[in-house]
Amino acid sequence: MRNLTMLTDLYQLTMMYGYQKCGMRNERAVFDMFYRRNTDVTQYAIMAGLEQLIDYIKNLRFDEDALTYLESLNLFDDEFIQSLRDFRFTGDIYAVPEGTIVFPGEPLIRVSAPIFEAQLIETALLNIINHQTLIATKASRVVQAAQGGSILEFGLRRAQGPDAGIYGARAAIIGGCDATSNVFTGEMFDIPLRGTHAHSWVMSFPTELDAFRAYAKFFPDSCLLLVDTYDTLKSGMPNAITVFNELRAAGHEPAGIRLDSGDLAYLSREARRMLDEAGFPNAKVCASGDLDEYLIQDLKLQGARIDIWGVGTKLITSSDCPALGGVYKLSAELHDGRYIPKIKISENPAKITNPGVKMLYRIYDEYGMAVADLIALDHETFNENEPLTLFDPVDTWKTMTLTRYSMKKLLVPIFVEGKLVYESPTLSEIRKYSKNDLLTFWDQYKRLTNPHRYKVDLSDELWMLKHSMLKNTTATK
């Protein structure tokens, strides 16, 4: 894997330099990574990117070229440069596994390390997790809209650069896509590849029928023809059916047709009718062309007969929500053998952080359905044989008491004292896990518009700590 150690903001390095000069570099600190609610699109998210974060941490090294460059900035002394030459990550990282459904304000990653180390990794950690979580979430919404239809990720040419295309395709698989057109990602992560041909293929031959026959000759067992280059119903479909009959006569069955323009609801219904009447009920109708979850939902409501959806630009760029809004905030520091909670205060209530070293729990009812998440201090314990009362952290009069429930810790150890203790699942295993995790949530939390707010509560102890710190901080101003 690439060494991404220099993938950081300058102020991380200047703060590290300051910590060293102040004699603070080995003071242990705890940081939380979480995302804030920024639009209704991110009511829930799909955690993704952990495998790449692990690779980043494993390969943290300042090589000689990097050190030479940093020396040339004339910002740092020789002692600091030498400390970077010896840099290794020695801390602990806990994280929510990839594919898990998560919500705003929840700690997705907890870093406990010397502040010199914890500060450096902020930028790359946010870059990796923010991007893949965003795309996995968008893909999940698209998959939901298709209601069982197959989703193919077609976004490489519209992604914001090679990395966004490569790792966005990976994240799209976690979110539920079945395959990608991205050959590089397919090779890297053993992802199924799908693709047909472009309009240029058809235009390169004397006639549309010649183009279809040539394609069928080379790919007789996976022949899916793009039928809208000239006229979908008067030319494309009749020519495709002619070639499909020739394929069948030669002992092959066609894969189907693709629509890329026009009224997809009407054209797909007519294409389906023509295929069925011609004796090809198993041939698939694939559609592409600036699709997203909202258009797919509308097309389904209009009776579109589309089996496979190729989604590109609006998925790989998450066009309606281009940034997740994940942040990385200090929550505690170790002094004299115990962690001292830290809190960030803002005039914007949404930016006030939750202090202390925390654990995230998911609470399920007796039927295995998720009913709430609970953020608690890490030392707290809970007895599932006793009633559990939850309350809204803002509207505290809203309470819910559970008597038959189970709890699951969502943060799991990834690195302990700098050593990797976590075995990453395969991408197909993550995809399956994510699909099953989504099934544990009621539909009202997954609506594409105006989703019901899922309960994310604070434990009594954490709520009291937070408000005590808020009160004391306000009193000392």
mmCIF file of C-alpha atoms in Angstrom, residues 12-13 15-20 24-27 62 80 83-84 87 113-121:
data_model
loop_
_atom_site.group_PDB
_atom_site.id
_atom_site.type_symbol
_atom_site.label_atom_id
_atom_site.label_comp_id
_atom_site.label_asym_id
_atom_site.label_seq_id
_atom_site.Cartn_x
_atom_site.Cartn_y
_atom_site.Cartn_z
ATOM 1 C CA GLN A 12 -1.251 19.062 12.358
ATOM 2 C CA LEU A 13 2.528 19.307 12.042
ATOM 3 C CA MET A 15 0.676 21.531 16.574
ATOM 4 C CA MET A 16 2.886 18.468 16.898
ATOM 5 C CA TYR A 17 5.911 20.755 16.917
ATOM 6 C CA GLY A 18 4.293 22.881 19.593
ATOM 7 C CA TYR A 19 3.452 19.838 21.731
ATOM 8 C CA GLN A 20 7.062 18.718 21.543
ATOM 9 C CA MET A 24 3.568 17.524 25.926
ATOM 10 C CA ARG A 25 4.263 15.095 23.075
ATOM 11 C CA ASN A 26 3.789 11.958 25.205
ATOM 12 C CA GLU A 27 0.670 13.122 27.032
ATOM 13 C CA PHE A 62 8.244 9.669 7.348
ATOM 14 C CA PHE A 80 11.540 17.756 15.599
ATOM 15 C CA SER A 83 11.429 12.748 16.078
ATOM 16 C CA LEU A 84 9.518 12.362 12.800
ATOM 17 C CA PHE A 87 7.670 8.151 14.221
ATOM 18 C CA ALA A 113 -2.645 7.719 21.881
ATOM 19 C CA PRO A 114 0.135 10.155 22.744
ATOM 20 C CA ILE A 115 -1.187 13.478 21.491
ATOM 21 C CA PHE A 116 1.812 13.762 19.141
ATOM 22 C CA GLU A 117 0.522 10.670 17.294
ATOM 23 C CA ALA A 118 -3.219 11.220 17.655
ATOM 24 C CA GLN A 119 -2.947 14.708 16.177
ATOM 25 C CA LEU A 120 -1.107 13.625 13.035
ATOM 26 C CA ILE A 121 -3.672 11.059 11.884
#
